[in-house]
GROMACS .gro file of C-alpha atoms in nm:
model
  443
    1MET     CA    1   2.196  -1.450  -1.315
    2LYS     CA    2   2.220  -1.067  -1.343
    3ARG     CA    3   1.929  -0.861  -1.170
    4THR     CA    4   1.867  -0.522  -1.216
    5LEU     CA    5   1.668  -0.278  -1.023
    6VAL     CA    6   1.539   0.085  -1.113
    7CYS     CA    7   1.299   0.272  -0.943
    8TYR     CA    8   1.159   0.623  -0.983
    9THR     CA    9   1.045   0.765  -0.634
   10LEU     CA   10   1.103   1.120  -0.553
   11SER     CA   11   1.115   1.280  -0.242
   12LEU     CA   12   1.377   1.537  -0.016
   13GLY     CA   13   1.495   1.477   0.293
   14VAL     CA   14   1.810   1.646   0.454
   15GLY     CA   15   2.162   1.548   0.644
   16ILE     CA   16   2.443   1.707   0.783
   17TRP     CA   17   2.691   1.607   0.519
   18ILE     CA   18   2.483   1.754   0.205
   19ILE     CA   19   2.704   2.049   0.336
   20LEU     CA   20   3.034   1.885   0.186
   21TYR     CA   21   2.834   1.657  -0.077
   22THR     CA   22   2.977   1.815  -0.377
   23LEU     CA   23   3.308   1.748  -0.266
   24PHE     CA   24   3.191   1.366  -0.352
   25PRO     CA   25   2.974   1.428  -0.674
   26SER     CA   26   2.787   1.126  -0.855
   27SER     CA   27   2.842   0.998  -1.188
   28LYS     CA   28   2.698   1.278  -1.434
   29ASP     CA   29   2.682   0.983  -1.695
   30GLN     CA   30   2.447   0.817  -1.480
   31ASP     CA   31   2.236   1.093  -1.399
   32ASP     CA   32   2.185   1.186  -1.743
   33ALA     CA   33   2.125   0.819  -1.844
   34PHE     CA   34   1.862   0.823  -1.568
   35LYS     CA   35   1.683   1.124  -1.636
   36GLN     CA   36   1.675   0.989  -2.012
   37GLY     CA   37   1.477   0.694  -1.897
   38ARG     CA   38   1.758   0.439  -2.000
   39ALA     CA   39   1.809   0.130  -1.787
   40ALA     CA   40   2.192   0.100  -1.902
   41THR     CA   41   2.319   0.135  -1.571
   42SER     CA   42   2.235  -0.152  -1.288
   43TYR     CA   43   2.225   0.008  -0.972
   44LEU     CA   44   2.232  -0.320  -0.758
   45LYS     CA   45   2.330  -0.618  -0.837
   46GLU     CA   46   2.328  -0.938  -0.710
   47VAL     CA   47   2.635  -1.013  -0.474
   48SER     CA   48   2.718  -1.334  -0.616
   49THR     CA   49   2.785  -1.188  -0.955
   50LEU     CA   50   3.009  -0.896  -0.852
   51PRO     CA   51   3.392  -0.904  -0.882
   52CYS     CA   52   3.576  -0.926  -0.536
   53LEU     CA   53   3.699  -0.549  -0.565
   54LEU     CA   54   3.779  -0.360  -0.272
   55LEU     CA   55   3.924  -0.025  -0.276
   56SER     CA   56   4.292   0.063  -0.146
   57SER     CA   57   4.203   0.425  -0.098
   58SER     CA   58   3.960   0.414   0.194
   59PRO     CA   59   3.959   0.278   0.524
   60ASN     CA   60   3.816  -0.097   0.472
   61TRP     CA   61   3.793  -0.315   0.728
   62PHE     CA   62   3.794  -0.630   0.515
   63GLN     CA   63   4.118  -0.568   0.385
   64ASN     CA   64   4.389  -0.760   0.607
   65ASP     CA   65   4.629  -0.495   0.598
   66TYR     CA   66   4.350  -0.256   0.704
   67LYS     CA   67   4.465   0.088   0.914
   68PRO     CA   68   4.249   0.401   1.001
   69MET     CA   69   4.373   0.650   0.786
   70SER     CA   70   4.325   1.050   0.808
   71ASP     CA   71   4.092   1.261   0.584
   72GLN     CA   72   4.417   1.376   0.421
   73GLU     CA   73   4.554   1.043   0.367
   74ARG     CA   74   4.213   0.882   0.224
   75PHE     CA   75   4.131   1.193  -0.048
   76ARG     CA   76   4.488   1.242  -0.149
   77GLU     CA   77   4.546   0.882  -0.229
   78PRO     CA   78   4.411   0.748  -0.586
   79VAL     CA   79   4.157   0.466  -0.606
   80ARG     CA   80   4.274   0.131  -0.716
   81PRO     CA   81   4.094  -0.205  -0.678
   82LYS     CA   82   4.230  -0.481  -0.478
   83LYS     CA   83   4.205  -0.798  -0.573
   84ALA     CA   84   3.989  -1.057  -0.345
   85ALA     CA   85   4.335  -1.278  -0.262
   86ILE     CA   86   4.475  -0.986  -0.051
   87SER     CA   87   4.148  -0.856   0.075
   88PHE     CA   88   3.891  -1.141   0.205
   89GLN     CA   89   3.825  -1.492   0.056
   90SER     CA   90   3.482  -1.493  -0.062
   91CYS     CA   91   3.293  -1.144  -0.108
   92SER     CA   92   2.964  -1.332  -0.171
   93VAL     CA   93   2.954  -1.508   0.175
   94GLN     CA   94   3.221  -1.378   0.441
   95ASN     CA   95   3.023  -1.249   0.733
   96LEU     CA   96   2.763  -1.105   0.508
   97GLY     CA   97   2.485  -1.082   0.747
   98VAL     CA   98   2.673  -1.024   1.072
   99ASP     CA   99   2.498  -0.758   1.299
  100GLU     CA  100   2.641  -0.790   1.650
  101GLN     CA  101   2.531  -0.498   1.765
  102LEU     CA  102   2.164  -0.666   1.805
  103TRP     CA  103   2.336  -0.846   2.087
  104GLY     CA  104   2.540  -0.553   2.197
  105GLU     CA  105   2.888  -0.451   2.086
  106LEU     CA  106   3.171  -0.187   2.104
  107GLY     CA  107   3.120  -0.114   2.459
  108GLN     CA  108   2.685  -0.007   2.358
  109SER     CA  109   2.412  -0.223   2.460
  110GLY     CA  110   2.211  -0.445   2.218
  111ASP     CA  111   1.944  -0.252   2.039
  112LYS     CA  112   1.703  -0.533   1.863
  113GLN     CA  113   1.406  -0.316   2.003
  114ALA     CA  114   1.504  -0.042   1.798
  115LEU     CA  115   1.559  -0.247   1.498
  116LEU     CA  116   1.193  -0.422   1.523
  117GLY     CA  117   1.045  -0.078   1.597
  118ALA     CA  118   1.217   0.063   1.252
  119ILE     CA  119   1.093  -0.279   1.083
  120ALA     CA  120   0.728  -0.203   1.234
  121GLN     CA  121   0.770   0.139   1.049
  122SER     CA  122   0.870   0.011   0.714
  123LEU     CA  123   0.602  -0.250   0.718
  124GLY     CA  124   0.333   0.019   0.794
  125TYR     CA  125   0.446   0.205   0.519
  126LEU     CA  126   0.437  -0.029   0.313
  127GLN     CA  127   0.054  -0.109   0.341
  128SER     CA  128   0.029   0.289   0.237
  129GLU     CA  129  -0.102   0.450  -0.084
  130GLY     CA  130   0.234   0.623  -0.111
  131ALA     CA  131   0.390   0.273  -0.122
  132ALA     CA  132   0.188   0.163  -0.373
  133ALA     CA  133   0.242   0.428  -0.661
  134ALA     CA  134   0.622   0.433  -0.558
  135TYR     CA  135   0.642   0.042  -0.658
  136GLN     CA  136   0.395   0.092  -0.931
  137ARG     CA  137   0.704   0.298  -1.062
  138TYR     CA  138   0.959   0.011  -1.048
  139ARG     CA  139   1.068  -0.109  -1.402
  140VAL     CA  140   1.199  -0.477  -1.277
  141ALA     CA  141   0.842  -0.653  -1.243
  142GLU     CA  142   1.009  -0.926  -0.969
  143VAL     CA  143   1.134  -0.620  -0.732
  144THR     CA  144   0.752  -0.583  -0.605
  145ARG     CA  145   0.612  -0.385  -0.278
  146GLU     CA  146   0.478  -0.740  -0.201
  147ARG     CA  147   0.805  -0.881  -0.183
  148VAL     CA  148   0.963  -0.650   0.011
  149TYR     CA  149   0.690  -0.641   0.242
  150ARG     CA  150   0.755  -1.031   0.326
  151SER     CA  151   1.099  -0.985   0.319
  152LEU     CA  152   1.025  -0.792   0.624
  153LEU     CA  153   0.788  -1.010   0.782
  154ARG     CA  154   1.018  -1.291   0.767
  155PHE     CA  155   1.349  -1.115   0.844
  156ARG     CA  156   1.162  -0.952   1.177
  157GLN     CA  157   1.070  -1.337   1.256
  158LEU     CA  158   1.434  -1.459   1.205
  159VAL     CA  159   1.533  -1.150   1.433
  160LEU     CA  160   1.283  -1.276   1.714
  161TRP     CA  161   1.391  -1.636   1.681
  162SER     CA  162   1.785  -1.594   1.700
  163ARG     CA  163   1.991  -1.628   1.996
  164SER     CA  164   2.319  -1.490   1.835
  165PRO     CA  165   2.465  -1.303   1.580
  166SER     CA  166   2.603  -1.650   1.358
  167GLN     CA  167   2.267  -1.779   1.417
  168LEU     CA  168   2.078  -1.465   1.247
  169GLU     CA  169   2.353  -1.474   1.006
  170ALA     CA  170   2.302  -1.841   0.853
  171ALA     CA  171   1.931  -1.813   0.891
  172VAL     CA  172   1.965  -1.463   0.649
  173LYS     CA  173   2.193  -1.617   0.396
  174ARG     CA  174   1.970  -1.923   0.371
  175GLU     CA  175   1.681  -1.743   0.267
  176PHE     CA  176   1.753  -1.403   0.135
  177VAL     CA  177   1.938  -1.318  -0.177
  178PHE     CA  178   2.143  -0.991  -0.145
  179TYR     CA  179   2.167  -0.722  -0.396
  180GLN     CA  180   2.482  -0.485  -0.374
  181SER     CA  181   2.486  -0.130  -0.497
  182VAL     CA  182   2.695  -0.098  -0.754
  183GLY     CA  183   2.850   0.223  -0.537
  184LYS     CA  184   2.996   0.528  -0.706
  185ASP     CA  185   3.293   0.351  -0.906
  186GLY     CA  186   3.059   0.031  -1.044
  187LEU     CA  187   3.291  -0.149  -0.772
  188GLY     CA  188   3.027  -0.163  -0.504
  189ASN     CA  189   3.219   0.140  -0.342
  190VAL     CA  190   2.988   0.352  -0.152
  191LEU     CA  191   3.038   0.656   0.042
  192PHE     CA  192   2.855   0.693   0.375
  193THR     CA  193   2.838   1.030   0.561
  194ALA     CA  194   2.573   1.086   0.848
  195TYR     CA  195   2.320   1.304   0.987
  196TYR     CA  196   2.086   1.389   1.331
  197GLU     CA  197   1.856   1.603   1.503
  198PRO     CA  198   1.993   1.876   1.649
  199VAL     CA  199   1.853   2.026   1.964
  200TYR     CA  200   1.867   2.432   1.988
  201ALA     CA  201   1.703   2.683   2.237
  202ALA     CA  202   1.403   2.849   2.008
  203SER     CA  203   1.126   3.098   2.106
  204ARG     CA  204   0.797   3.093   1.922
  205VAL     CA  205   0.804   3.522   1.913
  206PRO     CA  206   1.092   3.733   1.838
  207THR     CA  207   1.285   3.884   2.068
  208PRO     CA  208   1.605   4.086   2.073
  209GLU     CA  209   1.778   3.709   2.167
  210TYR     CA  210   1.588   3.547   1.909
  211ARG     CA  211   1.603   3.680   1.561
  212TYR     CA  212   1.643   3.410   1.291
  213PRO     CA  213   1.316   3.262   1.207
  214LEU     CA  214   1.225   2.967   1.029
  215TYR     CA  215   0.898   2.989   0.810
  216ARG     CA  216   0.600   2.751   0.745
  217ARG     CA  217   0.553   2.642   0.379
  218PRO     CA  218   0.339   2.899   0.215
  219SER     CA  219  -0.028   2.785   0.091
  220ASN     CA  220   0.017   2.891  -0.258
  221LEU     CA  221   0.375   2.724  -0.285
  222GLU     CA  222   0.263   2.544  -0.604
  223ASP     CA  223   0.164   2.868  -0.748
  224TRP     CA  224   0.413   3.032  -0.720
  225PRO     CA  225   0.614   3.125  -1.083
  226LYS     CA  226   0.946   2.962  -1.154
  227PRO     CA  227   1.239   3.078  -1.119
  228HIS     CA  228   1.156   3.067  -0.757
  229PRO     CA  229   1.302   3.346  -0.535
  230THR     CA  230   1.638   3.304  -0.449
  231ARG     CA  231   1.734   3.242  -0.068
  232GLU     CA  232   1.891   3.604  -0.071
  233GLN     CA  233   1.562   3.730  -0.254
  234LEU     CA  234   1.342   3.546   0.030
  235GLU     CA  235   1.521   3.669   0.356
  236GLY     CA  236   1.811   3.864   0.223
  237ASN     CA  237   2.178   3.855   0.287
  238ASP     CA  238   2.157   3.846   0.658
  239GLY     CA  239   1.851   3.631   0.698
  240LEU     CA  240   1.655   3.882   0.868
  241GLN     CA  241   1.483   3.988   0.544
  242GLY     CA  242   1.177   3.783   0.502
  243SER     CA  243   0.907   3.983   0.659
  244LYS     CA  244   0.955   4.244   0.374
  245GLY     CA  245   0.816   3.980   0.085
  246LYS     CA  246   0.674   3.637   0.045
  247LEU     CA  247   0.749   3.506   0.367
  248ARG     CA  248   0.565   3.765   0.563
  249GLY     CA  249   0.355   3.603   0.815
  250LEU     CA  250   0.520   3.251   0.783
  251GLU     CA  251   0.741   3.251   1.103
  252LEU     CA  252   0.685   2.946   1.257
  253PHE     CA  253   0.995   2.989   1.539
  254TRP     CA  254   1.274   3.219   1.603
  255LEU     CA  255   1.652   3.123   1.707
  256ARG     CA  256   1.942   3.323   1.832
  257ASP     CA  257   2.177   3.188   1.594
  258ARG     CA  258   2.193   3.222   1.209
  259LEU     CA  259   2.392   2.945   1.159
  260GLN     CA  260   2.156   2.705   1.359
  261ALA     CA  261   1.878   2.844   1.174
  262TYR     CA  262   2.085   2.753   0.855
  263MET     CA  263   2.185   2.406   0.966
  264ILE     CA  264   1.831   2.311   1.043
  265HIS     CA  265   1.769   2.344   0.657
  266ILE     CA  266   2.047   2.137   0.642
  267GLN     CA  267   1.909   1.849   0.879
  268GLY     CA  268   1.576   1.855   0.773
  269SER     CA  269   1.455   1.815   1.149
  270ALA     CA  270   1.498   1.994   1.509
  271ARG     CA  271   1.415   1.976   1.846
  272PHE     CA  272   1.349   2.304   2.035
  273VAL     CA  273   1.391   2.367   2.414
  274LEU     CA  274   1.143   2.695   2.458
  275PRO     CA  275   1.229   2.974   2.705
  276ASP     CA  276   0.954   2.834   2.940
  277GLY     CA  277   1.156   2.485   2.946
  278LYS     CA  278   0.916   2.307   2.743
  279GLN     CA  279   1.017   2.094   2.394
  280THR     CA  280   0.882   2.080   2.057
  281THR     CA  281   1.015   1.939   1.710
  282VAL     CA  282   1.000   2.103   1.366
  283GLY     CA  283   1.061   1.845   1.049
  284TYR     CA  284   1.075   1.903   0.666
  285ALA     CA  285   0.742   2.067   0.488
  286GLY     CA  286   0.867   2.143   0.135
  287HIS     CA  287   1.157   2.338  -0.035
  288THR     CA  288   1.191   2.594  -0.324
  289ALA     CA  289   1.286   2.457  -0.672
  290TYR     CA  290   1.675   2.507  -0.630
  291ASN     CA  291   1.953   2.244  -0.595
  292TYR     CA  292   2.153   2.247  -0.323
  293THR     CA  293   2.496   2.438  -0.297
  294SER     CA  294   2.766   2.308  -0.074
  295ILE     CA  295   2.877   2.585   0.155
  296GLY     CA  296   3.188   2.354   0.225
  297ARG     CA  297   3.280   2.379  -0.123
  298SER     CA  298   3.252   2.738  -0.175
  299LEU     CA  299   3.466   2.806   0.109
  300ALA     CA  300   3.722   2.586  -0.034
  301ASP     CA  301   3.681   2.734  -0.341
  302ASP     CA  302   3.745   3.060  -0.187
  303GLY     CA  303   4.105   2.962  -0.037
  304LYS     CA  304   3.910   2.977   0.321
  305LEU     CA  305   3.959   2.608   0.399
  306PRO     CA  306   4.145   2.352   0.210
  307LEU     CA  307   3.919   2.093   0.073
  308GLU     CA  308   4.149   1.817   0.217
  309GLY     CA  309   4.053   1.691   0.549
  310MET     CA  310   3.722   1.947   0.547
  311THR     CA  311   3.494   1.817   0.797
  312MET     CA  312   3.160   1.984   0.999
  313PRO     CA  313   3.371   2.068   1.290
  314LYS     CA  314   3.627   2.275   1.055
  315ILE     CA  315   3.352   2.458   0.880
  316LEU     CA  316   3.151   2.562   1.197
  317GLN     CA  317   3.475   2.678   1.353
  318TYR     CA  318   3.581   2.876   1.077
  319PHE     CA  319   3.224   3.059   1.080
  320LYS     CA  320   3.261   3.078   1.455
  321GLU     CA  321   3.586   3.311   1.397
  322HIS     CA  322   3.434   3.471   1.101
  323PRO     CA  323   3.046   3.494   1.169
  324ALA     CA  324   3.013   3.821   0.927
  325ASP     CA  325   3.121   3.555   0.643
  326LEU     CA  326   2.763   3.374   0.691
  327ASN     CA  327   2.621   3.644   0.468
  328ILE     CA  328   2.824   3.617   0.232
  329TYR     CA  329   2.799   3.172   0.206
  330ILE     CA  330   2.489   3.154   0.326
  331PRO     CA  331   2.322   3.320   0.029
  332ARG     CA  332   2.505   3.125  -0.222
  333ASP     CA  333   2.289   2.841  -0.174
  334GLN     CA  334   1.994   2.932  -0.347
  335SER     CA  335   1.768   2.656  -0.196
  336PHE     CA  336   1.477   2.743   0.071
  337VAL     CA  337   1.352   2.487   0.302
  338PHE     CA  338   1.012   2.542   0.464
  339PHE     CA  339   0.897   2.345   0.816
  340GLN     CA  340   0.581   2.243   1.027
  341GLU     CA  341   0.597   2.189   1.370
  342ASN     CA  342   0.579   1.820   1.483
  343HIS     CA  343   0.491   1.886   1.840
  344GLY     CA  344   0.742   1.690   1.986
  345GLU     CA  345   0.728   1.358   1.765
  346PRO     CA  346   1.092   1.174   1.623
  347ALA     CA  347   1.239   1.351   1.323
  348THR     CA  348   1.101   1.170   0.978
  349GLY     CA  349   1.187   1.060   0.673
  350SER     CA  350   1.100   1.111   0.355
  351ILE     CA  351   0.861   0.804   0.384
  352SER     CA  352   0.696   0.946   0.645
  353VAL     CA  353   0.801   0.757   0.916
  354PRO     CA  354   1.011   0.835   1.229
  355LEU     CA  355   1.375   0.773   1.168
  356THR     CA  356   1.549   0.507   1.444
  357ALA     CA  357   1.896   0.603   1.540
  358SER     CA  358   2.142   0.380   1.398
  359ARG     CA  359   1.853   0.159   1.170
  360SER     CA  360   1.770   0.451   0.937
  361ILE     CA  361   1.939   0.571   0.602
  362ALA     CA  362   1.869   0.785   0.340
  363THR     CA  363   1.957   0.707  -0.017
  364ASP     CA  364   1.856   0.837  -0.376
  365LYS     CA  365   1.478   0.723  -0.355
  366SER     CA  366   1.503   0.738  -0.745
  367LEU     CA  367   1.699   0.438  -0.765
  368MET     CA  368   1.672   0.264  -0.386
  369PRO     CA  369   1.395   0.083  -0.307
  370PRO     CA  370   1.190   0.278  -0.041
  371GLY     CA  371   1.121   0.123   0.320
  372ALA     CA  372   1.313  -0.182   0.229
  373LEU     CA  373   1.559  -0.361   0.406
  374ALA     CA  374   1.928  -0.308   0.394
  375LEU     CA  375   2.263  -0.418   0.499
  376ILE     CA  376   2.508  -0.177   0.554
  377ARG     CA  377   2.888  -0.242   0.598
  378ALA     CA  378   3.128   0.055   0.668
  379PRO     CA  379   3.364   0.250   0.962
  380PHE     CA  380   3.186   0.477   1.119
  381PRO     CA  381   3.318   0.706   1.445
  382PHE     CA  382   3.263   0.619   1.821
  383LYS     CA  383   3.332   0.812   2.125
  384ASN     CA  384   3.609   0.624   2.359
  385THR     CA  385   3.641   0.648   2.714
  386LYS     CA  386   3.882   0.970   2.686
  387GLY     CA  387   3.619   1.153   2.463
  388GLU     CA  388   3.818   1.130   2.148
  389MET     CA  389   3.683   0.961   1.806
  390GLU     CA  390   3.751   0.636   1.681
  391PHE     CA  391   3.644   0.503   1.378
  392ARG     CA  392   3.503   0.120   1.397
  393SER     CA  393   3.410  -0.110   1.172
  394VAL     CA  394   3.049  -0.145   1.167
  395SER     CA  395   2.783  -0.407   1.012
  396ARG     CA  396   2.416  -0.304   1.083
  397TYR     CA  397   2.067  -0.400   0.943
  398VAL     CA  398   1.902  -0.083   0.833
  399LEU     CA  399   1.571  -0.002   0.677
  400ASP     CA  400   1.581   0.224   0.399
  401GLN     CA  401   1.355   0.561   0.518
  402ASP     CA  402   1.469   0.864   0.387
  403THR     CA  403   1.651   1.061   0.120
  404GLY     CA  404   1.864   1.370   0.107
  405GLY     CA  405   1.910   1.708  -0.139
  406ALA     CA  406   2.283   1.609  -0.205
  407ILE     CA  407   2.220   1.200  -0.165
  408LYS     CA  408   2.230   1.098  -0.543
  409GLY     CA  409   2.336   0.853  -0.731
  410PRO     CA  410   2.416   0.449  -0.627
  411GLY     CA  411   2.732   0.542  -0.447
  412ARG     CA  412   2.578   0.789  -0.151
  413VAL     CA  413   2.415   0.659   0.184
  414ASP     CA  414   2.337   0.908   0.477
  415TYR     CA  415   2.299   0.684   0.819
  416PHE     CA  416   2.073   0.843   1.079
  417LEU     CA  417   2.261   0.889   1.411
  418GLY     CA  418   2.018   0.993   1.653
  419THR     CA  419   1.950   1.341   1.838
  420GLY     CA  420   2.143   1.587   2.065
  421ASP     CA  421   2.558   1.679   2.052
  422GLU     CA  422   2.709   1.368   2.042
  423ALA     CA  423   2.518   1.253   1.763
  424GLY     CA  424   2.623   1.551   1.605
  425ASP     CA  425   2.959   1.522   1.684
  426ARG     CA  426   2.990   1.193   1.533
  427ALA     CA  427   2.801   1.297   1.228
  428GLY     CA  428   3.035   1.610   1.151
  429VAL     CA  429   3.334   1.393   1.116
  430THR     CA  430   3.142   1.071   0.944
  431ALA     CA  431   3.287   1.005   0.561
  432ALA     CA  432   3.376   0.663   0.461
  433ASP     CA  433   3.371   0.427   0.192
  434GLY     CA  434   3.178   0.085   0.219
  435GLN     CA  435   2.895  -0.134   0.115
  436LEU     CA  436   2.561  -0.115   0.101
  437TYR     CA  437   2.320  -0.448   0.037
  438TYR     CA  438   1.929  -0.481   0.030
  439LEU     CA  439   1.801  -0.831   0.140
  440LEU     CA  440   1.499  -0.976  -0.058
  441LEU     CA  441   1.326  -1.314   0.006
  442LYS     CA  442   1.458  -1.616  -0.208
  443LYS     CA  443   1.185  -1.694  -0.463
   0.00000   0.00000   0.00000
């Protein structure tokens, strides 16, 4: 039996790879159909009804002949489906539900408490008025807030009781139904990127060293006439003209570097180290009514960087070598984000709960169930003993707790990797295809 899910919740979050999002656009036809209220496209399907197809153009650790591929190889190769006979034996059962990281793997200690903490955050959200409103808009009656809540409660019990990855896998398969995202191609192929919480030096007052401000949400933002002012109109080409217009008096913090300030617009949150050594945090508080414009794509369109193999480190290096070009490319992104001080609280997702490193994801909340339990399977980068990045296969239980301005359609997931430089290094090179599943208790 096929089951479908279309959900209508709307919120905004941000992640590092939205800078590159337009390199991987979602299906316009799907978006148009959704906006017109037609449910012709099924965004989630029960695993047992899906064809066993994988894509040979992406590093896929389920294939018997899997080997890591460079960005150039991955983006150059055409997308071709592989038959199950040469990929893996049974797409509905093989290793579906494994999560060895709970007990420790890949040189890392187990993070069972982190997963339990993320579950607790989702359980709290699901009891809120916001969750009640979000799930009332679901078109499929069987996908309810109550069922998602019960699924989390039961899964938490299984995590606490299980003594090994195989024991948890068996219990989950016995009691849960897996729904796989149809992905960006209808074959379950989902592009995974990653985001993080940066740590920057900042000041509460402007100085010759700290010149680039972040801004509070205007109290009358809802009354601003549309079209809203663009980024250039709000802060100028150089990012220093905000005090001359609508942003006057809304300055929240100042940073040393314009690109750092802009990256916080992309991330949606940051941790600041103040001149006196104290720390605080900021988070997303609102945005103007413009879609994000990728500066990565703009650089490629202008021939500044090749489209193939583009990564965040390459973009950052380009602007390090050509700082004057920030005044050209940042203003091309007409969208503008406002912030609030969170006084040391952790980064928060679009459902207003703290994000958990390696256990929270961002998806399109107009399609995917907020706060729900999910399973992701894809290659992600890890630093080896030499400090070099290596892609390793990951199977993780996660909670769907955030969204992003460029995380659109059933074929996109942003994976939260935590706080600080190492998380940023990993997020900056994350781009791989994998699978996304949601878990609900059997009826």
